[in-house]
Amino acid sequence: MVKKLLHTRMRVNDIDRTVKFYQDALGLKLARRHISPRGAQLAFLQTPNSAEEIEICQLANSPAVQVQPDLMHLAFEVDDLAAFAAELAKKGFPLSDGPTPSGSGGVIAFIDAPEGYEVELIQRAQA
């Protein structure tokens, strides 16, 4: 039986552009960066209040990443989606979908990350 989730890996074409997006748009922190024994460039990003990391990977001499629509997304909780979206827009990251009320009473929206990956933003219903 596994003990816990450590990280989720996403392969990208441009590791620098992707890391900058997650730092600038979402405020994630670069935990570490190195070259793997197999020659992949790796960057690990930390999310506030989460132990799991996001691993960004760029493989040399491999086919270009082509993310299919709705293949996968990362979801992040925010306190105030309207305020967060306004700050994103000021930084040049407009919402690509939403805001949309969710069935649980919250609100969701999406922004597009490099390579075509989606990022879901969730404001949970107030208790």
XYZ file of C-alpha atoms in Angstrom:
127
model
C 0.000 0.000 0.000
C 1.306 3.476 -0.811
C 1.980 5.951 1.972
C 1.216 9.297 0.271
C 1.256 11.259 -2.971
C 4.644 12.929 -3.466
C 4.361 14.714 -6.803
C 2.615 14.910 -10.155
C 4.756 15.120 -13.270
C 3.965 17.181 -16.332
C 6.162 17.039 -19.416
C 6.635 20.339 -21.243
C 8.465 21.782 -24.243
C 9.847 24.853 -22.436
C 10.653 24.314 -18.780
C 11.711 27.917 -18.145
C 8.465 29.348 -19.557
C 6.368 26.862 -17.583
C 8.151 27.431 -14.272
C 7.833 31.198 -14.753
C 4.086 30.833 -15.416
C 3.461 28.911 -12.191
C 5.614 31.327 -10.200
C 4.120 34.509 -11.691
C 0.487 33.473 -12.067
C -0.015 31.300 -9.002
C 2.844 32.211 -6.679
C 4.284 28.693 -6.531
C 7.844 28.353 -5.261
C 10.675 26.550 -7.014
C 11.856 23.898 -4.538
C 14.702 22.494 -6.594
C 15.904 22.027 -10.142
C 18.336 19.514 -11.613
C 19.135 17.160 -14.486
C 17.972 13.571 -13.947
C 20.263 10.571 -14.507
C 18.362 10.024 -17.787
C 19.126 13.592 -18.920
C 15.735 15.204 -18.286
C 15.581 18.764 -16.980
C 13.436 18.716 -13.831
C 11.922 21.468 -11.713
C 9.861 20.824 -8.588
C 7.283 23.419 -7.542
C 5.779 23.816 -4.075
C 2.208 24.875 -3.430
C 1.277 26.660 -0.180
C -0.356 24.389 2.405
C 0.361 21.223 0.382
C 3.045 18.601 0.874
C 2.787 17.345 -2.713
C 4.883 18.944 -5.418
C 4.449 19.505 -9.137
C 7.328 18.132 -11.200
C 7.933 19.928 -14.487
C 9.987 17.845 -16.936
C 11.620 18.696 -20.254
C 13.126 15.795 -22.178
C 15.824 16.503 -24.735
C 15.452 14.940 -28.174
C 11.866 13.835 -27.639
C 8.682 14.571 -29.584
C 7.004 17.880 -28.791
C 4.335 17.866 -26.102
C 0.847 18.205 -27.570
C -1.723 18.338 -24.775
C -5.163 17.163 -25.834
C -8.138 19.287 -24.717
C -9.444 18.207 -21.319
C -6.650 15.649 -20.921
C -5.852 16.719 -17.358
C -5.697 19.762 -15.140
C -4.349 20.937 -11.819
C -6.862 22.403 -9.372
C -6.012 25.061 -6.791
C -8.212 26.488 -4.053
C -8.455 30.275 -3.747
C -10.237 32.352 -1.107
C -11.830 34.927 -3.432
C -12.033 33.904 -7.069
C -13.128 37.321 -8.340
C -10.189 39.070 -6.642
C -7.753 36.363 -7.715
C -8.973 36.557 -11.319
C -8.580 40.340 -11.284
C -4.954 39.979 -10.139
C -4.313 37.334 -12.798
C -5.712 39.628 -15.499
C -3.417 42.458 -14.344
C -0.470 40.060 -14.756
C -1.597 39.094 -18.264
C -3.250 35.780 -17.417
C -6.960 36.118 -18.249
C -9.480 33.432 -17.379
C -10.069 31.007 -20.240
C -13.377 29.747 -18.816
C -15.714 30.867 -16.047
C -16.327 31.905 -13.445
C -19.026 29.256 -13.152
C -21.091 28.361 -10.070
C -20.440 24.764 -8.989
C -23.026 22.291 -7.769
C -21.607 22.515 -4.245
C -22.197 26.261 -3.945
C -18.673 27.350 -4.830
C -17.308 28.929 -7.978
C -14.783 27.566 -10.494
C -12.777 29.091 -13.330
C -9.845 28.109 -15.529
C -6.671 29.680 -16.887
C -4.411 28.205 -19.557
C -0.887 27.208 -18.663
C 1.887 26.804 -21.228
C 1.703 23.724 -23.451
C -2.115 23.773 -23.262
C -2.500 22.401 -19.749
C -5.465 23.832 -17.862
C -5.412 25.192 -14.323
C -8.671 25.111 -12.384
C -9.277 27.701 -9.682
C -11.851 26.776 -7.030
C -13.518 29.024 -4.485
C -15.309 26.702 -2.082
C -18.766 27.511 -0.737
C -18.740 29.535 2.465
C -19.748 27.450 5.472
